[in-house]
mmCIF file of C-alpha atoms in Angstrom:
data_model
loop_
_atom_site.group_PDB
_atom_site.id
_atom_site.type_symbol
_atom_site.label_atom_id
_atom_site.label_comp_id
_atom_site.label_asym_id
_atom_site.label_seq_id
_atom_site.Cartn_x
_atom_site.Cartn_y
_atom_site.Cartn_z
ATOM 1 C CA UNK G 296 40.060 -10.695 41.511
ATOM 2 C CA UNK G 297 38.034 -7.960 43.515
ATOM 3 C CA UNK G 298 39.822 -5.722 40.156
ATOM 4 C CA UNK G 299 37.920 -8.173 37.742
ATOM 5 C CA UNK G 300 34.846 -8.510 39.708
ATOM 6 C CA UNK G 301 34.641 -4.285 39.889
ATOM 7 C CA UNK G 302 35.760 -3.996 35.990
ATOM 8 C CA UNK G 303 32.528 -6.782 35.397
ATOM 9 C CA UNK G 304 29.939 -5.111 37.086
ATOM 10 C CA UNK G 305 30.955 -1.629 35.175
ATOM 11 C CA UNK G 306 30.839 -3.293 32.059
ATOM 12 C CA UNK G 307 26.855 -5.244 33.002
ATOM 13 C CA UNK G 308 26.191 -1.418 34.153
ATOM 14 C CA UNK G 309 27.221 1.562 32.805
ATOM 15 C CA UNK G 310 25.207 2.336 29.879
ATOM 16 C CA UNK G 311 28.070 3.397 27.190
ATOM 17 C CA UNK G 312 29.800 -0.229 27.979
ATOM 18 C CA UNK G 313 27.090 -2.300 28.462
ATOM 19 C CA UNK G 314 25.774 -1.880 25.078
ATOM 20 C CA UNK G 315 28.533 -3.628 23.773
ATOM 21 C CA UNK G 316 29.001 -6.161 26.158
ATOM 22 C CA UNK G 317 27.502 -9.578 25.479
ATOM 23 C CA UNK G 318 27.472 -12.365 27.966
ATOM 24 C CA UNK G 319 27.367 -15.812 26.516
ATOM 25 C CA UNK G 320 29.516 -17.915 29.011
ATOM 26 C CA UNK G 321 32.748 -19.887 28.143
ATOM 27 C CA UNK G 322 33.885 -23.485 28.517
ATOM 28 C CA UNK G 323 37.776 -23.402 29.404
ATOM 29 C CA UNK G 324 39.624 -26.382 29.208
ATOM 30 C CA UNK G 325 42.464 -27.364 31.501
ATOM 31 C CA UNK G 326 44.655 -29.913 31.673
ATOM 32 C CA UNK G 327 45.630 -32.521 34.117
ATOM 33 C CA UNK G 328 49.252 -30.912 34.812
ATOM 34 C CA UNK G 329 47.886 -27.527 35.086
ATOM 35 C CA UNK G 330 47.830 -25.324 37.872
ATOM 36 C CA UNK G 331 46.219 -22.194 36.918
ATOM 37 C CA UNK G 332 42.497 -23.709 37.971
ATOM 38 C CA UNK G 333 43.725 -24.723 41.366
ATOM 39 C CA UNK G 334 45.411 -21.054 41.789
ATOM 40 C CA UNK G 335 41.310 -19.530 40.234
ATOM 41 C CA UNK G 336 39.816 -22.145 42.917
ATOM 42 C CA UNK G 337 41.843 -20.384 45.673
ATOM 43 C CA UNK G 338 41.151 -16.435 44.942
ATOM 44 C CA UNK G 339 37.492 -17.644 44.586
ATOM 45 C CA UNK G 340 37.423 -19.068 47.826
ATOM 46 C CA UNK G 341 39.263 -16.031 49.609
ATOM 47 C CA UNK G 342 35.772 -13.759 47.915
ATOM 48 C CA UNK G 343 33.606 -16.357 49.455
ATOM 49 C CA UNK G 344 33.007 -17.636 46.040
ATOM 50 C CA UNK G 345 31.894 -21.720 44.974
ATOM 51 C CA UNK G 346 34.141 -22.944 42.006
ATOM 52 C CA UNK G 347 32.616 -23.212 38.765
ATOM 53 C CA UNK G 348 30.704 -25.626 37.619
ATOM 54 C CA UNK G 349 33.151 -28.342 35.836
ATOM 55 C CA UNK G 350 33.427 -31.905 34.686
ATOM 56 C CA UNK G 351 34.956 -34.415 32.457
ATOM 57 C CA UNK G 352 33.941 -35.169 28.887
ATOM 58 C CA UNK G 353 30.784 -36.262 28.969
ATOM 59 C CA UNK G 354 30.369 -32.763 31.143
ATOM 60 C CA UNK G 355 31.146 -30.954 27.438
ATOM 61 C CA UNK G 356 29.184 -33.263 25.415
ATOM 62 C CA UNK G 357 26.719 -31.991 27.094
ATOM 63 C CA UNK G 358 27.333 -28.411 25.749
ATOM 64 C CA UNK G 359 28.981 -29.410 22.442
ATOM 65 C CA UNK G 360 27.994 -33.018 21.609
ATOM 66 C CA UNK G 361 29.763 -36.100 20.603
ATOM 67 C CA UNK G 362 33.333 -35.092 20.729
ATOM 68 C CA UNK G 363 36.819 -37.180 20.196
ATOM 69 C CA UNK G 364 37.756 -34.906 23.153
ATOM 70 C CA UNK G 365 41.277 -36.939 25.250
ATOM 71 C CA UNK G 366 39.473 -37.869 28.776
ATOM 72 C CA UNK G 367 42.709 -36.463 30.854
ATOM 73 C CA UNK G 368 40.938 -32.841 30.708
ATOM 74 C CA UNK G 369 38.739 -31.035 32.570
ATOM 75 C CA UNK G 370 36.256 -28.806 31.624
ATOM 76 C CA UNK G 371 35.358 -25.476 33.381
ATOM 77 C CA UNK G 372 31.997 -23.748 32.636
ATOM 78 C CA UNK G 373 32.376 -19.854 33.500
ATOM 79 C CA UNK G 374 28.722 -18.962 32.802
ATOM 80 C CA UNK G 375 29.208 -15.287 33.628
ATOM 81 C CA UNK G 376 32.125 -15.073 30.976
ATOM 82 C CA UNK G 377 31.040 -12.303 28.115
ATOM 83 C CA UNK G 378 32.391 -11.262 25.013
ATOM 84 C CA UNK G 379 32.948 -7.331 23.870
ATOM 85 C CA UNK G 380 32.041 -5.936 20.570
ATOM 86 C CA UNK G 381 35.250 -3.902 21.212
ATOM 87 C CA UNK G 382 35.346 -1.816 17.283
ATOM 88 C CA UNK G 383 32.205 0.287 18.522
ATOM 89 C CA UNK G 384 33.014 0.091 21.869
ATOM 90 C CA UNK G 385 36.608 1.709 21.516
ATOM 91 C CA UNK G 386 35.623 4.286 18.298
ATOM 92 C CA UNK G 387 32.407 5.522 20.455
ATOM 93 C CA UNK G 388 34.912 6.098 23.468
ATOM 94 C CA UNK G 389 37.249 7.399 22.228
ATOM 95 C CA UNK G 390 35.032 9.871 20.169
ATOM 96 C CA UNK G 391 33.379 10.807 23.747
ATOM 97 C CA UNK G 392 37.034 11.282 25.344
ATOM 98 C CA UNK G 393 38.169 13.910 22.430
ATOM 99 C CA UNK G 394 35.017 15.611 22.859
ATOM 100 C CA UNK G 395 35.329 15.776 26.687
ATOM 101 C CA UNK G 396 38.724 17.096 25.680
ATOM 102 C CA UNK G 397 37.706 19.967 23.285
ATOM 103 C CA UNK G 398 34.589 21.081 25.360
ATOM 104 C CA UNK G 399 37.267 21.745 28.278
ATOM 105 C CA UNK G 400 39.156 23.674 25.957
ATOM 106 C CA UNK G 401 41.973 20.894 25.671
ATOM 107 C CA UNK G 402 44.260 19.612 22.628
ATOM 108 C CA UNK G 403 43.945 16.353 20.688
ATOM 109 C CA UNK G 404 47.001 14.966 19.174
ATOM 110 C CA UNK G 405 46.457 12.076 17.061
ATOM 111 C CA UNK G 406 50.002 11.300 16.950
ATOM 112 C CA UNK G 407 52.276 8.400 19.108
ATOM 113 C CA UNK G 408 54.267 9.733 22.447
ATOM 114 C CA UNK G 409 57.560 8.591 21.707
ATOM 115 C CA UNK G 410 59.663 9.503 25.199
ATOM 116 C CA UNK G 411 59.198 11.909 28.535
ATOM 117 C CA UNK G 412 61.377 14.172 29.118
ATOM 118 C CA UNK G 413 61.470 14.677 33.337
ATOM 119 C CA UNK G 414 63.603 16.237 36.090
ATOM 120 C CA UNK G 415 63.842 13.048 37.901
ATOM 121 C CA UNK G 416 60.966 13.980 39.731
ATOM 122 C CA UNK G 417 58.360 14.735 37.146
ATOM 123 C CA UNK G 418 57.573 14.586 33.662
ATOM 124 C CA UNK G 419 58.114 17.822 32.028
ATOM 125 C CA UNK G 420 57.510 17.360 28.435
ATOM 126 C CA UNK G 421 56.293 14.468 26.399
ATOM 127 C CA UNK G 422 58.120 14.188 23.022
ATOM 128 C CA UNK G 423 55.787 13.300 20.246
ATOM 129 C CA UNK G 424 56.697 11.015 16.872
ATOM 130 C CA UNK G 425 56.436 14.504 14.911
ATOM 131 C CA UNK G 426 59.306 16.221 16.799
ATOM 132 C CA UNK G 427 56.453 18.418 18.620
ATOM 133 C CA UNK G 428 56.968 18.508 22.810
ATOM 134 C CA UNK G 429 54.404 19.064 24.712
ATOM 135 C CA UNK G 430 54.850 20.940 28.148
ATOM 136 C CA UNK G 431 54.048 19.076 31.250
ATOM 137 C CA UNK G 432 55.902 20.613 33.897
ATOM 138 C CA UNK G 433 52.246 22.103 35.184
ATOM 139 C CA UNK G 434 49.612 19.157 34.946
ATOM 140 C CA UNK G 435 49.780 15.566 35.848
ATOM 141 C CA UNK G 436 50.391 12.894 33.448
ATOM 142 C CA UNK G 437 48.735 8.913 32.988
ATOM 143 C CA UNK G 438 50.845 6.702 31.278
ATOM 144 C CA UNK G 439 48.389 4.906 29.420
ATOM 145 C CA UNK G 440 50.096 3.018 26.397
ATOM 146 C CA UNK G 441 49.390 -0.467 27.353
ATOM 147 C CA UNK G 442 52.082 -3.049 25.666
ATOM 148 C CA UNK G 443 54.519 -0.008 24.934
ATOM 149 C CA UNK G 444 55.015 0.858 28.450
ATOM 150 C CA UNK G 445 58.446 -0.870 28.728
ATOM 151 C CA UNK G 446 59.430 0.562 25.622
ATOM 152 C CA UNK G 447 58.217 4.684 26.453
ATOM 153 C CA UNK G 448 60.054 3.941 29.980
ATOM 154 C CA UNK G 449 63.361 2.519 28.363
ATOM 155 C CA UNK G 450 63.516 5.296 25.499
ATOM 156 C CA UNK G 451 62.706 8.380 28.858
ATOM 157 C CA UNK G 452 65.998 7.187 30.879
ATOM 158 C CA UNK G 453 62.987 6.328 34.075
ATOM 159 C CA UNK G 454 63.834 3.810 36.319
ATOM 160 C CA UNK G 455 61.875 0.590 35.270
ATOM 161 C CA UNK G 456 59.025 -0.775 38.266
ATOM 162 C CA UNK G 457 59.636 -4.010 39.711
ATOM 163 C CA UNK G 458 59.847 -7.244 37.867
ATOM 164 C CA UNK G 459 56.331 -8.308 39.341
ATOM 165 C CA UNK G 460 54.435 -4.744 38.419
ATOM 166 C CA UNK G 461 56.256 -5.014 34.974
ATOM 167 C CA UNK G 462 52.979 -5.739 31.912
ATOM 168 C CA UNK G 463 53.328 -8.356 29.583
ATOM 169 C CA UNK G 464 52.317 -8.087 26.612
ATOM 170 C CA UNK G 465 49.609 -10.387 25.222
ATOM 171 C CA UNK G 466 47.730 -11.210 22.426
ATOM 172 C CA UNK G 467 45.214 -12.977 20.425
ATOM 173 C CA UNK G 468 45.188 -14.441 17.246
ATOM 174 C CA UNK G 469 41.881 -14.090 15.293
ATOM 175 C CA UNK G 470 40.251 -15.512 11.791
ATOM 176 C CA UNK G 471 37.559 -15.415 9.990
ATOM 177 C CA UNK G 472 35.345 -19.069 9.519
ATOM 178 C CA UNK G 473 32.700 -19.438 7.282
ATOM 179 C CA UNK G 474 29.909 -20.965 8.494
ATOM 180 C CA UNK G 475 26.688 -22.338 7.246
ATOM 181 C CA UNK G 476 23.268 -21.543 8.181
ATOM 182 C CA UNK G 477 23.291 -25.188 10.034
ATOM 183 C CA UNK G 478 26.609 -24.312 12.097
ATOM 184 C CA UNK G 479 24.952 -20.729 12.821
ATOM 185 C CA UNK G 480 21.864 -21.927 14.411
ATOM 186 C CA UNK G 481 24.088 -25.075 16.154
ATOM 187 C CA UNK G 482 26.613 -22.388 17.840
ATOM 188 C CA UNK G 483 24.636 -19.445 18.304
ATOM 189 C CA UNK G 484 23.475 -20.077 21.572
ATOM 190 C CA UNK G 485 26.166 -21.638 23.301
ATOM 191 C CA UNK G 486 29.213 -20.490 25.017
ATOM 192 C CA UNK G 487 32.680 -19.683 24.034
ATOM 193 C CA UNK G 488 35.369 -22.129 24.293
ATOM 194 C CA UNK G 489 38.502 -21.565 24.680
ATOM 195 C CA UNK G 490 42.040 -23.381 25.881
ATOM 196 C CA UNK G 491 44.059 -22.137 28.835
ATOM 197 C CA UNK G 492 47.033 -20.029 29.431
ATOM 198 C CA UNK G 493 50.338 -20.811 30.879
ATOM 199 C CA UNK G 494 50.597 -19.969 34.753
ATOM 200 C CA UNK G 495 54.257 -19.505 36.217
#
């Protein structure tokens, strides 16, 4: 958690981040069989932290209103939780990181890397999806592909880390909903609300 609270306290911050970063809070809800609040209780404690601020349903009603919510959850109000405007964060970013590049007289490929090539002890090459290879064999290299990481690994012949440093991939599912100007003003203000993960 020391991780997340570093990462947070960038993105409040640093001035190309914290334009894009909006903090609202969020209501999480748990249920009664779930451990993953107990397991957030703990690492808060170990930081010297109090746990958030939660309660039953009358607790949300008092974010949300009348609600049909079932009375065998509990509610978790995380009122430093934000959201990210992440399109203009990630195009303005990355625009900055291939200018960075150029200005240092460096190459942009807007291509994918499909597999290293090493010598067991380095990378020497990375193979891109248009047949080119790049030579690596005098500069360090960050592995920075997120869910594909596995999948670069696997396709290199590079020993896999251990099952516990191994990423998983994740990911959100997201609509549009058309609102009126009643539900605008009702929901601008308050915070997000969202269900919990699974915790193994």
């Amino acid at each position: 958690m020391k991780e997340a609270q570093r990462a947070q306290y960038a993105w409040k911050t640093k001035g190309s981040f914290a334009s894009h970063y909006i903090q609202r809070g969020r209501i999480v809800v748990y249920t009664k069989h779930d451990q993953t609040l107990q397991i957030i209780d703990e690492n808060r404690n170990a930081l010297g932290l109090e746990p958030r601020p939660r309660g039953d349903r009358a607790f949300f009603e008092s974010f949300f209103g009348p609600s049909d919510a079932p009375d065998d959850l509990t509610f978790v109000h995380n009122s430093d939780d934000a959201v990210v405007d992440w399109k203009p964060c990630m195009v303005q970013h990355e625009q900055q990181a291939k200018d960075i590049c150029r200005q240092t007289q460096g190459m942009v490929y807007e291509t994918e890397v499909v597999s290293l090539l090493h010598d067991k002890k380095r990378v020497t090459a990375a193979i891109l999806a248009n047949g080119e290879r790049i030579d690596t064999s005098g500069c360090d290299i960050v592995l920075a592909v997120g869910s594909w990481t596995m999948e670069v690994l696997k396709k290199s012949d590079i020993e896999l880390p251990p099952q516990h440093r191994i990423p998983v991939p994740t990911g959100l599912f997201a609509f549009e909903l058309q609102l009126d100007d009643a539900q605008v003003e009702f929901f601008k203000d308050k915070p997000a609300l969202s269900h919990v993960g699974r915790v193994k």
